[in-house]
Every structure is written in C-alpha cells, then in structure tokens.
PDB file of C-alpha atoms in Angstrom:
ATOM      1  CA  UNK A  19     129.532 130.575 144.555  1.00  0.00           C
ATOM      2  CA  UNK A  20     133.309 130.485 144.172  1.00  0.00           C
ATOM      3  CA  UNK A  21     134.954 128.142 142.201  1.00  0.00           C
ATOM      4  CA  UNK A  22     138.148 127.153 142.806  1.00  0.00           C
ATOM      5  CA  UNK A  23     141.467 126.108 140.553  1.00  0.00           C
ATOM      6  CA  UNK A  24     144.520 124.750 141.162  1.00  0.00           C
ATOM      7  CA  UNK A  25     147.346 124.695 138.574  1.00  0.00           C
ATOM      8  CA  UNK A  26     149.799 121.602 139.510  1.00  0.00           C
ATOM      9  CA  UNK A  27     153.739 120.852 137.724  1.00  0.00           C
ATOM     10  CA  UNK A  28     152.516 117.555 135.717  1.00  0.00           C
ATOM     11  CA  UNK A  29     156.443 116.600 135.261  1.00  0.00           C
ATOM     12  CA  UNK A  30     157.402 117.305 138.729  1.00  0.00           C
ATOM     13  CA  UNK A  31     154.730 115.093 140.089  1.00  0.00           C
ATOM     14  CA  UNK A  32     152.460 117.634 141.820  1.00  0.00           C
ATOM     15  CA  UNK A  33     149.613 115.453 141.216  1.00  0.00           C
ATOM     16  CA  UNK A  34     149.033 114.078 144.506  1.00  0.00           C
ATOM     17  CA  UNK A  35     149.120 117.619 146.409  1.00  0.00           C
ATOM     18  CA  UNK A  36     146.653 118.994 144.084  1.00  0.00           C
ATOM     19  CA  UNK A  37     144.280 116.217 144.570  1.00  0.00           C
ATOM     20  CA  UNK A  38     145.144 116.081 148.575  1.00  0.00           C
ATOM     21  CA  UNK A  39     144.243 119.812 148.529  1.00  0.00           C
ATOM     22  CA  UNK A  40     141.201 119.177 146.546  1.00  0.00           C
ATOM     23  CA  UNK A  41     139.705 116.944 148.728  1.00  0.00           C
ATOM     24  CA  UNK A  42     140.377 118.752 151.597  1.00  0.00           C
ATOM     25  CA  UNK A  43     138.819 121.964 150.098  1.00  0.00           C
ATOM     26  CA  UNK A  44     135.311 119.912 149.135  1.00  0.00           C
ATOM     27  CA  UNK A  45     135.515 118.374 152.814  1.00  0.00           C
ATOM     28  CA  UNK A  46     135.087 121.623 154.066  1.00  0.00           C
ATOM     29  CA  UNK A  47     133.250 123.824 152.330  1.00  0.00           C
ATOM     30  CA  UNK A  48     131.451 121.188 150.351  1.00  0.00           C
ATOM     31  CA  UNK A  49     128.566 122.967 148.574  1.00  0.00           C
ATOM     32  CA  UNK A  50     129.948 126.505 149.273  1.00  0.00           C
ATOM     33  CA  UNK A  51     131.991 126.238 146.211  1.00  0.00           C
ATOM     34  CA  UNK A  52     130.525 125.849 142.316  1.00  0.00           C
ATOM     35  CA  UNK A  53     133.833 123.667 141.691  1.00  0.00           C
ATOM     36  CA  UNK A  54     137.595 122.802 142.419  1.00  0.00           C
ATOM     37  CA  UNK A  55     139.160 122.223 139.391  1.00  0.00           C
ATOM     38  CA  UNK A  56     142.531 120.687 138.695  1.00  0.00           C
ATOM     39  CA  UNK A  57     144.572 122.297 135.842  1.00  0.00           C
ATOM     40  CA  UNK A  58     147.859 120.914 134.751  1.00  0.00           C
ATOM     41  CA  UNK A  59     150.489 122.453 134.203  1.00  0.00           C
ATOM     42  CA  UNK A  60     154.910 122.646 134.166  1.00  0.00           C
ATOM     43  CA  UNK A  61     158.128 124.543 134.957  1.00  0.00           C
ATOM     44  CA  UNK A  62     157.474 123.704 138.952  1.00  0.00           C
ATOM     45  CA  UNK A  63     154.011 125.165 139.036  1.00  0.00           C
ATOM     46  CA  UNK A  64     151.673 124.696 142.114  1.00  0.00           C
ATOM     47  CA  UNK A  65     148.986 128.135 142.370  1.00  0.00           C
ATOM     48  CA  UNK A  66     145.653 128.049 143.428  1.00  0.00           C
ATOM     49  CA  UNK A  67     143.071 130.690 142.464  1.00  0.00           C
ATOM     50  CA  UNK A  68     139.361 131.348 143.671  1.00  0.00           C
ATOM     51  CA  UNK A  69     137.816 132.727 140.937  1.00  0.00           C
ATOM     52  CA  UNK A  70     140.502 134.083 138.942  1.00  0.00           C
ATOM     53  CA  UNK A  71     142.162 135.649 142.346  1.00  0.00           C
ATOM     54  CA  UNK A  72     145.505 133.604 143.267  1.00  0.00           C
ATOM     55  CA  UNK A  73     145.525 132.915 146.973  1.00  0.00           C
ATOM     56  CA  UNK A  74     148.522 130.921 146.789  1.00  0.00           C
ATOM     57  CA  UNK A  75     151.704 130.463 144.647  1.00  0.00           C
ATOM     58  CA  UNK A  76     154.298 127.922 145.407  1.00  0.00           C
ATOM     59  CA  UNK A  77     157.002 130.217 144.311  1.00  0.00           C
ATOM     60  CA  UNK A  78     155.783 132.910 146.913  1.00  0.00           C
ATOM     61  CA  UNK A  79     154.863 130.587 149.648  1.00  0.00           C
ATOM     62  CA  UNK A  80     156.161 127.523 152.022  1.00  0.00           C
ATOM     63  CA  UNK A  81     153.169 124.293 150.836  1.00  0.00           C
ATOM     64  CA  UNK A  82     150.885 124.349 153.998  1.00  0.00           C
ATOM     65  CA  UNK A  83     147.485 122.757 153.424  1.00  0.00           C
ATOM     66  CA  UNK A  84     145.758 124.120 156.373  1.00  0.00           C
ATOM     67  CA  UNK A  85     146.966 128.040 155.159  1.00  0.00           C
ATOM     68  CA  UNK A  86     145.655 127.553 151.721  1.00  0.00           C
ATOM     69  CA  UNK A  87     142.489 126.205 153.371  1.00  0.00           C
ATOM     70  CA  UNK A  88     142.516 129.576 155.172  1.00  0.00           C
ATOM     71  CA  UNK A  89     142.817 131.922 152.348  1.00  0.00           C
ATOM     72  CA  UNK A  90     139.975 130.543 150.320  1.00  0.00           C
ATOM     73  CA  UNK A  91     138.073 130.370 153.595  1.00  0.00           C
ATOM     74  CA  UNK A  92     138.538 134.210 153.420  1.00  0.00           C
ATOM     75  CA  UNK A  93     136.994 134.329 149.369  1.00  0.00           C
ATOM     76  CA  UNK A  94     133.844 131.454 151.160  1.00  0.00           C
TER      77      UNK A  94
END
C-alpha cells in the first residue's frame, strides 16, 4: 500500500494545512494507504510525496486540497 508524506514550513505555520490535508487523505482512502506521515520542515516548504514520488510542491503549484486529493488518488 502507499504511504504517504507531507513535508510542512514549521516557522511559517503550515501546521494546520498539513494536518487538514491529512485528515482528508485518511477520510478517503482510509485503509488504502500504509500511512500519512507529517514531516516538518522550513524555508516555506509544503510537498507531499506518495512513496517517495512528489505529487505536489507548493513552489510549483496554487494549495488546492481537492487536486492534491486527486493526484494521490492517481498513485491509490
């Protein structure tokens, strides 16, 4: 099973959006995925990877919960 990790900006207080993306991940896929890990992190970081893969990079994309729900759906 996948297992999921986002990497959040401690300092700029990401912590929030990584746990609201978390939660929304294990809503919907619940046991589909081995884990969704948080990983902290700085300099304005917000990525998430499924295993090892990044499906999403704040630097590269507008925050959109529903479209990183989409591209791990695609890795599911």
């Amino acid at each position: 099973m996948p297992e999921v990790e986002i990497e959040y900006c401690v300092p700029c207080g990401f912590l929030d959006r990584a746990e609201n993306v978390q939660h929304v991940l294990l809503t919907t896929f619940g046991e589909r995925l081995d884990a969704v890990t948080l990983r902290t992190g700085a300099n304005g970081v917000f990525r998430v990877t499924v295993d090892g893969e990044r499906v999403y990079d704040k630097q590269e994309d507008a925050f959109d919960v529903d479209e990183i729900v989409r591209r791990v759906r695609d890795h599911v």
